[in-house]
CSV table of C-alpha atoms and ligand atoms in Angstrom, one decimal:
chain,number,residue,atom,x,y,z
U,1,UNK,CA,-6.2,96.9,166.0
U,2,UNK,CA,-8.2,100.0,166.5
U,3,UNK,CA,-6.0,102.2,164.5
U,4,UNK,CA,-6.1,100.0,161.5
U,5,UNK,CA,-9.8,99.8,161.6
U,6,UNK,CA,-10.2,103.5,162.0
U,7,UNK,CA,-8.0,104.1,158.9
U,8,UNK,CA,-9.8,101.6,156.8
U,9,UNK,CA,-13.1,103.2,157.5
U,10,UNK,CA,-11.6,106.6,156.8
U,11,UNK,CA,-10.2,105.5,153.4
U,12,UNK,CA,-13.5,103.8,152.5
U,13,UNK,CA,-15.8,106.6,153.6
U,14,UNK,CA,-14.0,109.5,152.0
U,15,UNK,CA,-13.0,107.7,148.8
U,16,UNK,CA,-9.5,109.3,148.7
U,17,UNK,CA,-8.1,109.3,145.2
U,18,UNK,CA,-4.9,108.1,143.7
U,19,UNK,CA,-2.9,111.2,144.8
U,20,UNK,CA,-3.7,110.6,148.5
U,21,UNK,CA,-2.9,106.9,148.2
U,22,UNK,CA,0.6,107.8,147.0
U,23,UNK,CA,1.3,109.2,150.4
U,24,UNK,CA,2.2,107.5,153.7
U,25,UNK,CA,-1.2,106.0,154.1
U,26,UNK,CA,-0.6,103.5,151.4
U,27,UNK,CA,0.7,100.1,152.3
U,28,UNK,CA,-1.6,99.1,155.2
U,29,UNK,CA,-0.6,95.6,156.0
U,30,UNK,CA,-2.4,92.8,154.3
U,31,UNK,CA,-0.7,89.6,155.5
U,32,UNK,CA,2.0,88.6,153.0
U,33,UNK,CA,2.9,84.9,153.5
U,34,UNK,CA,6.4,85.3,152.1
U,35,UNK,CA,8.6,88.1,153.5
U,36,UNK,CA,10.9,90.0,151.2
U,37,UNK,CA,13.5,90.2,154.0
U,38,UNK,CA,14.2,88.3,157.1
U,39,UNK,CA,16.0,90.0,160.0
U,40,UNK,CA,17.0,87.5,162.6
U,41,UNK,CA,18.0,89.5,165.7
U,42,UNK,CA,20.8,87.5,167.3
U,43,UNK,CA,23.8,87.8,169.6
U,44,UNK,CA,27.2,87.3,167.9
U,45,UNK,CA,30.9,87.6,168.3
U,46,UNK,CA,33.3,89.7,166.2
U,47,UNK,CA,36.9,90.8,166.4
U,48,UNK,CA,37.5,94.5,165.8
U,49,UNK,CA,40.7,94.6,163.8
U,50,UNK,CA,43.6,93.0,165.8
U,51,UNK,CA,41.7,93.2,169.0
U,52,UNK,CA,40.6,90.0,170.9
U,53,UNK,CA,37.2,88.6,170.1
U,54,UNK,CA,34.2,90.6,171.4
U,55,UNK,CA,31.3,88.5,172.6
U,56,UNK,CA,27.8,89.8,173.3
U,57,UNK,CA,27.3,91.9,170.2
U,58,UNK,CA,23.9,92.4,168.6
U,59,UNK,CA,23.3,91.9,164.8
U,60,UNK,CA,20.9,90.4,162.4
U,61,UNK,CA,23.6,88.1,160.9
U,62,UNK,CA,26.3,86.0,162.5
U,63,UNK,CA,29.8,87.5,162.8
U,64,UNK,CA,29.4,91.0,161.4
U,65,UNK,CA,27.3,94.1,161.1
U,66,UNK,CA,23.6,94.1,160.1
U,67,UNK,CA,23.4,94.3,156.3
U,68,UNK,CA,22.2,97.1,154.1
U,69,UNK,CA,18.6,96.5,153.2
U,70,UNK,CA,17.3,98.0,149.9
U,71,UNK,CA,13.7,98.7,149.1
U,72,UNK,CA,12.2,100.5,146.2
U,73,UNK,CA,10.1,103.6,146.4
U,74,UNK,CA,6.4,102.9,146.1
U,75,UNK,CA,6.9,99.1,146.2
U,76,UNK,CA,5.4,97.3,149.2
U,77,UNK,CA,7.7,95.1,151.2
U,78,UNK,CA,7.5,92.8,154.2
U,79,UNK,CA,10.4,92.7,156.6
U,80,UNK,CA,10.1,89.8,159.0
U,81,UNK,CA,11.7,90.2,162.4
U,82,UNK,CA,12.6,87.0,164.1
U,83,UNK,CA,13.7,87.5,167.6
U,84,UNK,CA,16.6,85.2,168.4
U,85,UNK,CA,17.6,87.3,171.5
U,86,UNK,CA,17.2,86.4,175.1
U,87,UNK,CA,15.2,89.7,175.6
U,88,UNK,CA,12.2,91.2,174.0
U,89,UNK,CA,12.7,93.5,171.0
U,90,UNK,CA,11.0,95.4,168.2
U,91,UNK,CA,12.4,97.0,165.0
U,92,UNK,CA,11.9,100.7,164.0
U,93,UNK,CA,12.4,102.0,160.4
U,94,UNK,CA,13.9,105.4,161.1
U,95,UNK,CA,12.9,108.0,158.5
U,96,UNK,CA,10.2,106.0,156.8
U,97,UNK,CA,6.7,107.5,156.7
U,98,UNK,CA,4.6,104.4,157.2
U,99,UNK,CA,1.4,103.3,158.9
U,100,UNK,CA,1.6,103.7,162.7
U,101,UNK,CA,1.2,100.0,163.5
U,102,UNK,CA,4.4,99.3,161.5
U,103,UNK,CA,6.5,101.8,163.3
U,104,UNK,CA,8.0,99.4,165.9
U,105,UNK,CA,7.6,101.3,169.1
U,106,UNK,CA,6.8,99.0,172.0
U,107,UNK,CA,3.6,99.7,173.9
U,108,UNK,CA,2.9,102.7,171.7
U,109,UNK,CA,2.4,100.9,168.3
U,110,UNK,CA,2.8,97.2,169.1
U,111,UNK,CA,3.6,94.9,172.0
U,112,UNK,CA,7.3,93.9,172.4
U,113,UNK,CA,8.3,90.8,170.4
U,114,UNK,CA,9.2,87.9,172.8
U,115,UNK,CA,12.1,85.5,172.4
U,116,UNK,CA,11.5,83.1,169.5
U,117,UNK,CA,8.6,85.2,168.2
U,118,UNK,CA,8.3,87.0,164.8
U,119,UNK,CA,6.7,90.2,163.7
U,120,UNK,CA,6.0,91.1,160.0
U,121,UNK,CA,6.5,94.8,159.2
U,122,UNK,CA,4.7,95.5,155.9
U,123,UNK,CA,4.8,99.0,154.3
U,124,UNK,CA,5.2,100.8,151.1
U,125,UNK,CA,7.9,103.6,151.4
U,126,UNK,CA,6.5,106.7,149.7
U,127,UNK,CA,9.9,108.4,149.9
U,128,UNK,CA,13.2,107.5,148.3
U,129,UNK,CA,16.3,108.1,150.4
U,130,UNK,CA,18.8,107.0,153.0
U,131,UNK,CA,17.0,105.6,156.1
U,132,UNK,CA,17.9,103.1,158.7
U,133,UNK,CA,16.7,100.5,161.1
U,134,UNK,CA,17.3,99.7,164.8
U,135,UNK,CA,15.4,98.2,167.7
U,136,UNK,CA,13.2,100.4,169.9
U,137,UNK,CA,13.1,98.0,172.9
U,138,UNK,CA,16.1,97.5,175.2
U,139,UNK,CA,17.3,100.2,172.8
U,140,UNK,CA,20.4,101.1,174.8
U,141,UNK,CA,21.9,97.6,175.0
U,142,UNK,CA,20.8,96.4,171.5
U,143,UNK,CA,21.8,99.5,169.6
U,144,UNK,CA,25.0,100.4,171.5
U,145,UNK,CA,26.3,96.9,171.0
U,146,UNK,CA,25.7,96.7,167.2
U,147,UNK,CA,22.1,96.5,166.0
U,148,UNK,CA,21.9,99.4,163.5
U,149,UNK,CA,21.7,99.1,159.7
U,150,UNK,CA,21.0,101.0,156.6
U,151,UNK,CA,17.6,100.9,155.0
U,152,UNK,CA,18.0,102.4,151.6
U,153,UNK,CA,14.9,103.2,149.5
U,154,UNK,CA,16.0,103.5,145.9
U,155,UNK,CA,14.5,106.1,143.7
U,156,UNK,CA,11.9,104.8,141.2
U,157,UNK,CA,14.3,105.9,138.4
U,158,UNK,CA,18.0,105.1,138.5
U,159,UNK,CA,20.0,108.2,139.2
U,160,UNK,CA,23.1,107.2,137.2
U,161,UNK,CA,25.9,107.1,139.8
U,162,UNK,CA,28.9,104.8,139.2
U,163,UNK,CA,29.1,103.7,142.8
U,164,UNK,CA,26.9,103.6,145.9
U,165,UNK,CA,28.7,103.5,149.1
U,166,UNK,CA,27.1,103.1,152.6
U,167,UNK,CA,29.1,104.2,155.7
U,168,UNK,CA,27.5,103.4,159.0
U,169,UNK,CA,29.3,105.3,161.8
U,170,UNK,CA,29.1,103.6,165.1
U,171,UNK,CA,31.3,103.5,168.2
U,172,UNK,CA,31.8,100.6,170.5
U,173,UNK,CA,33.0,100.5,174.1
U,174,UNK,CA,35.5,97.7,174.4
U,175,UNK,CA,38.1,96.8,177.0
U,176,UNK,CA,41.7,95.6,176.3
U,177,UNK,CA,40.5,92.0,176.6
U,178,UNK,CA,37.8,92.6,173.9
U,179,UNK,CA,35.0,92.6,176.4
U,180,UNK,CA,32.1,95.1,176.1
U,181,UNK,CA,32.0,97.8,178.7
U,182,UNK,CA,28.7,99.3,179.9
U,183,UNK,CA,27.3,101.9,177.6
U,184,UNK,CA,25.0,103.5,180.1
U,185,UNK,CA,26.7,105.5,182.8
U,186,UNK,CA,24.7,107.8,185.1
U,187,UNK,CA,27.5,110.5,184.6
U,188,UNK,CA,27.2,110.3,180.8
U,189,UNK,CA,23.5,110.1,180.8
U,190,UNK,CA,23.2,113.3,182.8
U,191,UNK,CA,25.6,115.1,180.5
U,192,UNK,CA,26.5,114.7,176.8
U,193,UNK,CA,26.3,110.9,176.9
U,194,UNK,CA,28.9,108.1,177.2
U,195,UNK,CA,31.3,108.0,174.3
U,196,UNK,CA,32.7,104.8,172.8
U,197,UNK,CA,36.5,104.2,172.4
U,198,UNK,CA,36.5,102.1,169.2
U,199,UNK,CA,35.3,104.3,166.4
U,200,UNK,CA,34.1,102.4,163.4
U,201,UNK,CA,32.6,102.6,160.0
U,202,UNK,CA,30.7,99.4,159.2
U,203,UNK,CA,32.3,97.9,162.3
U,204,UNK,CA,35.8,98.6,160.9
U,205,UNK,CA,38.3,101.0,162.4
U,206,UNK,CA,40.1,101.4,159.1
U,207,UNK,CA,37.3,101.0,156.6
U,208,UNK,CA,38.2,101.2,152.9
U,209,UNK,CA,35.6,101.2,150.1
U,210,UNK,CA,36.1,101.4,146.4
U,211,UNK,CA,34.8,103.6,143.6
U,212,UNK,CA,35.7,103.7,139.9
U,213,UNK,CA,38.4,106.2,138.9
U,214,UNK,CA,36.9,109.4,137.5
U,215,UNK,CA,33.4,108.2,138.4
U,216,UNK,CA,30.6,109.8,140.3
U,217,UNK,CA,30.3,108.1,143.7
U,218,UNK,CA,27.2,108.5,145.8
U,219,UNK,CA,28.3,108.2,149.4
U,220,UNK,CA,25.7,107.7,152.2
U,221,UNK,CA,26.9,108.5,155.7
U,222,UNK,CA,24.8,107.4,158.6
U,223,UNK,CA,25.5,108.3,162.2
U,224,UNK,CA,23.9,105.4,164.1
U,225,UNK,CA,25.9,106.0,167.2
U,226,UNK,CA,24.0,106.2,170.5
U,227,UNK,CA,26.0,109.3,171.6
U,228,UNK,CA,28.6,110.9,169.4
U,229,UNK,CA,27.8,114.0,167.4
U,230,UNK,CA,30.2,113.7,164.4
U,231,UNK,CA,31.9,116.8,163.0
U,232,UNK,CA,32.5,115.8,159.4
U,233,UNK,CA,35.1,117.2,157.0
U,234,UNK,CA,34.8,116.0,153.4
U,235,UNK,CA,37.7,115.6,151.0
U,236,UNK,CA,38.7,118.4,148.7
U,237,UNK,CA,37.2,116.9,145.6
U,238,UNK,CA,34.5,118.2,143.2
U,239,UNK,CA,31.3,117.2,145.0
U,240,UNK,CA,27.8,118.0,146.1
U,241,UNK,CA,25.6,117.3,149.0
U,242,UNK,CA,22.4,115.8,147.5
U,243,UNK,CA,20.4,114.7,150.5
U,244,UNK,CA,20.3,115.3,154.3
U,245,UNK,CA,18.4,113.0,156.6
U,246,UNK,CA,17.0,111.0,153.7
U,247,UNK,CA,15.4,114.0,151.9
U,248,UNK,CA,16.8,115.6,148.8
U,249,UNK,CA,18.3,119.1,149.3
U,250,UNK,CA,17.4,121.8,146.9
U,251,UNK,CA,19.7,124.6,148.2
U,252,UNK,CA,23.4,124.7,148.1
U,253,UNK,CA,24.8,123.3,151.4
U,254,UNK,CA,28.4,124.6,152.0
U,255,UNK,CA,31.0,121.9,151.6
U,256,UNK,CA,32.1,120.7,155.0
U,257,UNK,CA,35.8,121.4,155.7
U,258,UNK,CA,38.1,121.1,158.8
U,259,UNK,CA,37.4,124.8,159.4
U,260,UNK,CA,33.7,124.5,159.0
U,261,UNK,CA,32.7,120.9,159.7
U,262,UNK,CA,29.2,119.6,159.3
U,263,UNK,CA,27.5,118.4,162.5
U,264,UNK,CA,25.8,115.1,162.1
U,265,UNK,CA,24.1,114.0,165.2
U,266,UNK,CA,23.0,110.5,166.2
U,267,UNK,CA,20.2,109.3,163.8
U,268,UNK,CA,21.2,111.7,161.0
U,269,UNK,CA,22.3,110.9,157.5
U,270,UNK,CA,24.1,112.7,154.7
U,271,UNK,CA,24.2,111.8,151.0
U,272,UNK,CA,27.1,113.2,149.1
U,273,UNK,CA,28.4,112.8,145.5
U,274,UNK,CA,32.1,112.8,144.9
U,275,UNK,CA,33.7,113.1,141.5
U,276,UNK,CA,36.6,110.6,142.1
U,277,UNK,CA,40.2,111.3,141.1
U,278,UNK,CA,41.2,110.1,137.6
U,279,UNK,CA,44.0,107.8,138.7
U,280,UNK,CA,43.8,104.4,140.1
U,281,UNK,CA,44.7,103.6,143.7
U,282,UNK,CA,44.1,107.2,145.0
U,283,UNK,CA,42.7,107.4,148.5
U,284,UNK,CA,40.2,109.9,149.6
U,285,UNK,CA,39.5,110.5,153.3
U,286,UNK,CA,36.3,111.3,155.1
U,287,UNK,CA,37.2,112.8,158.5
U,288,UNK,CA,35.6,113.5,161.8
U,289,UNK,CA,36.9,115.7,164.6
U,290,UNK,CA,37.3,113.4,167.5
U,291,UNK,CA,38.5,114.9,170.8
U,292,UNK,CA,39.9,118.0,169.2
U,293,UNK,CA,41.7,116.5,166.1
U,294,UNK,CA,40.7,115.2,162.8
U,295,UNK,CA,40.8,111.5,162.1
U,296,UNK,CA,40.0,109.4,159.1
U,297,UNK,CA,36.8,107.5,159.6
U,298,UNK,CA,36.5,106.1,156.1
U,299,UNK,CA,38.7,105.8,153.0
U,300,UNK,CA,37.4,105.6,149.4
U,301,UNK,CA,40.0,104.2,147.0
U,302,UNK,CA,39.8,104.5,143.2
U,303,UNK,CA,39.8,101.3,141.2
U,304,UNK,CA,39.8,100.5,137.4
U,305,UNK,CA,42.5,101.3,134.9
U,306,UNK,CA,41.0,104.1,132.9
U,307,UNK,CA,39.1,107.1,134.2
U,308,UNK,CA,35.4,107.3,133.6
U,309,UNK,CA,35.9,111.0,133.0
U,310,UNK,CA,32.5,112.0,134.6
U,311,UNK,CA,31.6,115.6,135.1
U,312,UNK,CA,30.2,116.7,138.5
U,313,UNK,CA,28.1,119.3,136.6
U,314,UNK,CA,25.8,116.6,135.3
U,315,UNK,CA,24.6,115.8,138.9
U,316,UNK,CA,21.1,117.1,139.2
U,317,UNK,CA,19.0,117.4,142.4
U,318,UNK,CA,17.3,114.2,143.4
U,319,UNK,CA,13.6,113.9,142.6
U,320,UNK,CA,11.5,115.4,145.4
U,321,UNK,CA,9.6,113.1,147.6
U,322,UNK,CA,5.7,113.6,147.8
U,323,UNK,CA,5.6,115.6,151.1
U,324,UNK,CA,2.7,117.8,151.9
U,325,UNK,CA,4.0,121.4,152.4
U,326,UNK,CA,2.9,122.9,155.7
U,327,UNK,CA,0.8,126.0,155.1
U,328,UNK,CA,2.5,128.6,157.4
U,329,UNK,CA,-0.3,131.2,157.2
U,330,UNK,CA,-2.7,128.7,158.8
U,331,UNK,CA,-0.3,127.0,161.1
U,332,UNK,CA,-0.9,126.9,164.9
U,333,UNK,CA,2.2,127.2,167.1
U,334,UNK,CA,3.0,124.9,169.9
U,335,UNK,CA,6.0,125.3,172.2
U,336,UNK,CA,8.0,122.4,173.6
U,337,UNK,CA,10.7,122.8,176.2
U,338,UNK,CA,13.6,120.4,176.5
U,339,UNK,CA,15.1,120.7,180.0
U,340,UNK,CA,17.6,119.3,182.3
U,341,UNK,CA,15.8,118.0,185.4
U,342,UNK,CA,18.1,115.8,187.4
U,343,UNK,CA,17.3,113.7,190.4
U,344,UNK,CA,13.9,112.1,189.7
U,345,UNK,CA,13.2,108.5,190.1
U,346,UNK,CA,13.1,106.5,186.9
U,347,UNK,CA,9.8,104.7,186.3
U,348,UNK,CA,9.5,101.1,185.5
U,349,UNK,CA,8.6,100.7,181.9
U,350,UNK,CA,7.9,97.0,181.4
U,351,UNK,CA,9.9,94.7,179.2
U,352,UNK,CA,12.0,97.1,177.3
U,353,UNK,CA,14.6,98.3,179.8
U,354,UNK,CA,14.9,101.2,182.2
U,355,UNK,CA,17.8,102.6,184.2
U,356,UNK,CA,16.1,104.0,187.2
U,357,UNK,CA,17.2,107.6,186.6
U,358,UNK,CA,15.7,110.7,185.1
U,359,UNK,CA,17.8,113.6,184.0
U,360,UNK,CA,15.9,115.2,181.2
U,361,UNK,CA,12.4,116.4,180.5
U,362,UNK,CA,10.0,117.6,177.8
U,363,UNK,CA,7.7,120.4,179.1
U,364,UNK,CA,9.1,119.8,182.6
U,365,UNK,CA,7.9,116.1,182.5
U,366,UNK,CA,10.5,113.4,182.5
U,367,UNK,CA,8.9,110.9,180.1
U,368,UNK,CA,9.6,107.2,180.7
U,369,UNK,CA,11.7,105.5,178.0
U,370,UNK,CA,9.9,103.1,175.7
U,371,UNK,CA,6.6,102.9,177.5
U,372,UNK,CA,3.6,105.2,177.5
U,373,UNK,CA,1.4,103.9,180.3
U,374,UNK,CA,0.2,106.7,182.5
U,375,UNK,CA,1.4,109.6,180.3
U,376,UNK,CA,-0.4,111.4,177.6
U,377,UNK,CA,1.0,112.8,174.4
U,378,UNK,CA,3.3,115.8,174.3
U,379,UNK,CA,0.9,117.3,171.7
U,380,UNK,CA,-2.3,116.3,170.0
U,381,UNK,CA,-2.3,117.5,166.3
U,382,UNK,CA,-5.3,117.4,164.0
U,383,UNK,CA,-4.8,115.3,160.9
U,384,UNK,CA,-4.2,117.4,157.8
U,385,UNK,CA,-3.5,120.6,159.6
U,386,UNK,CA,-0.2,122.6,159.6
U,387,UNK,CA,1.8,123.3,162.7
U,388,UNK,CA,4.8,125.2,163.9
U,389,UNK,CA,6.5,123.5,166.8
U,390,UNK,CA,8.8,125.8,168.7
U,391,UNK,CA,11.6,123.6,170.1
U,392,UNK,CA,13.2,125.4,173.0
U,393,UNK,CA,16.4,123.8,174.4
U,394,UNK,CA,16.8,125.1,178.0
U,395,UNK,CA,19.5,122.5,178.7
U,396,UNK,CA,23.3,122.8,178.5
U,397,UNK,CA,23.6,120.0,175.9
U,398,UNK,CA,22.8,119.4,172.3
U,399,UNK,CA,20.0,117.0,171.4
U,400,UNK,CA,19.2,115.4,168.1
U,401,UNK,CA,15.4,115.5,168.3
U,402,UNK,CA,13.7,112.8,166.2
U,403,UNK,CA,10.0,112.5,165.2
U,404,UNK,CA,8.6,109.3,163.9
U,405,UNK,CA,6.1,109.0,161.0
U,406,UNK,CA,6.2,112.6,159.8
U,407,UNK,CA,8.9,114.9,158.4
U,408,UNK,CA,9.3,118.6,159.2
U,409,UNK,CA,11.4,121.5,158.2
U,410,UNK,CA,13.2,124.1,160.3
U,411,UNK,CA,12.0,127.6,159.5
U,412,UNK,CA,13.9,129.7,162.1
U,413,UNK,CA,16.7,129.3,164.6
U,414,UNK,CA,17.8,132.0,167.1
U,415,UNK,CA,21.4,130.9,166.7
U,416,UNK,CA,22.2,130.1,163.0
U,417,UNK,CA,21.0,129.8,159.5
U,418,UNK,CA,19.5,126.3,158.9
U,419,UNK,CA,18.7,124.9,155.5
U,420,UNK,CA,14.9,124.7,155.0
U,421,UNK,CA,15.2,121.0,154.2
U,422,UNK,CA,12.8,118.3,155.3
U,423,UNK,CA,14.1,116.1,158.1
U,424,UNK,CA,13.1,113.7,160.8
U,425,UNK,CA,16.0,114.5,163.1
U,426,UNK,CA,17.1,118.0,164.1
U,427,UNK,CA,20.2,118.6,166.0
U,428,UNK,CA,19.1,121.2,168.5
U,429,UNK,CA,22.1,123.0,169.9
U,430,UNK,CA,22.7,124.0,173.5
U,431,UNK,CA,20.4,126.8,174.4
U,432,UNK,CA,18.9,127.0,170.9
U,433,UNK,CA,15.3,127.6,169.9
U,434,UNK,CA,14.2,126.3,166.5
U,435,UNK,CA,10.8,126.6,164.9
U,436,UNK,CA,9.9,123.6,162.8
U,437,UNK,CA,6.9,123.4,160.4
U,438,UNK,CA,5.0,120.3,159.5
U,439,UNK,CA,1.8,119.0,158.0
U,440,UNK,CA,0.2,116.4,160.3
U,441,UNK,CA,-0.9,114.1,157.5
U,442,UNK,CA,-0.1,110.7,159.0
U,443,UNK,CA,-2.4,109.6,161.8
U,444,UNK,CA,-1.2,107.7,164.9
U,445,UNK,CA,1.0,108.0,168.0
U,446,UNK,CA,4.4,109.0,166.9
U,447,UNK,CA,7.4,108.7,169.1
U,448,UNK,CA,9.3,112.0,169.6
U,449,UNK,CA,12.6,111.8,171.4
U,450,UNK,CA,16.3,112.6,171.7
U,451,UNK,CA,18.4,110.2,169.7
U,452,UNK,CA,21.2,110.3,172.3
U,453,UNK,CA,19.9,107.1,173.7
U,454,UNK,CA,21.0,107.8,177.3
U,455,UNK,CA,18.9,110.9,177.1
U,456,UNK,CA,16.0,109.1,175.6
U,457,UNK,CA,16.1,106.5,178.4
U,458,UNK,CA,16.3,109.1,181.2
U,459,UNK,CA,13.4,111.4,180.3
U,460,UNK,CA,13.9,113.0,176.9
U,461,UNK,CA,11.2,111.0,175.2
U,462,UNK,CA,7.5,111.3,174.5
U,463,UNK,CA,5.1,111.0,171.6
U,464,UNK,CA,2.9,113.2,169.4
U,465,UNK,CA,-0.6,112.2,168.6
U,466,UNK,CA,-2.1,112.9,165.2
U,467,UNK,CA,-5.9,112.3,165.1
R,501,C2O,CU1,15.8,106.1,165.3
R,501,C2O,CU2,12.7,106.5,167.9
R,501,C2O,O1,14.2,106.2,166.6
R,502,CU,CU1,19.6,114.5,174.2
């Protein structure tokens, strides 16, 4: 592959030292014969609670949700995708800064993986944190119907929590008879997206998890839904938000309540620590505002006879990840306009699915879904330089804007105060303009799109090139 060669030469010629190698450039694939993880994409059946069996779901295991995968910071891993689906697929590792050819975007970084074929994704995660995985080909169908899972990168040093709970929020659209209903609707795609009717955590409508009484529980919340923006309210317990979108937070984020919920858009993650109640069998509820009223989306129950008597005050910020700070004084500004542009014809984009509609645009261009033929990058950035991207939402809907391969931080919004925390997915509100800053230190073609998949598939998708 041209990209790989170019980078090899670059590394050899400039003789980068150990500091540079600790960054995202590390972990260029050298064929590992034995994978650390096998992910077998497959169709499966599952009954949601008391409902009739639902066929046609997508997972990487039979009869349930894709499992949590755990990697270790700075330790190389090979994840082997085996495509047991009838359609082509790829896998994307959302939030991981990795070599471009491991990013899993069809036509942009690799060819789609055919039925019965495998693809080895080998990389070394430079950052610890709560990330996730999902296909990037036939994305609508494969993700909407189940294929989303946690990819947790553990800190090099144990952080001393008493429980580690992963909550994957995902809706399904299911009829009375258990059958799947279409997740793409032109009406939804041209507005806020099509919502599911079965709201689950880890594929359960009444999910209950356990944590030791009086212990410190690290709770990781992932919104892997294709549409829903969650409005989260957290229980009234001593607690702290320790990471957002996989990156440690170093400022105090206000505790989300029913009055002031926290907006978590599709693709986003939140890491919270709760100091659990002292008594056994006490339930704590995580809530989301769904069509106007709060509902429990996950329950955490205390277990174990005697309280661990932990103190929330011992919780320190997570260690920072090795991210190159953008230098604002030298940063060039680029503007990007996200617009509503209905009526266009959808273009055919090969093996990864298209819907024949365009409703959205970046810089007035509706970008075709997963394919890039015939369109250039939204922006070309010079490797190593700092940039401010001015994201201007001229549309009447909110969009969780996601960038692959790099992280950025918001520095200014014209509507609200945003934490200056690194992220890969920013929820851009309706009519909002946000300036984000980044250092373009990872070369390649990086997908840049809305994570409401119906928007991504109807124009709100492109890529940024770092050369
Ligand atoms: Cu979560 Cu382009 O992906
Ligand atoms: Cu959108």
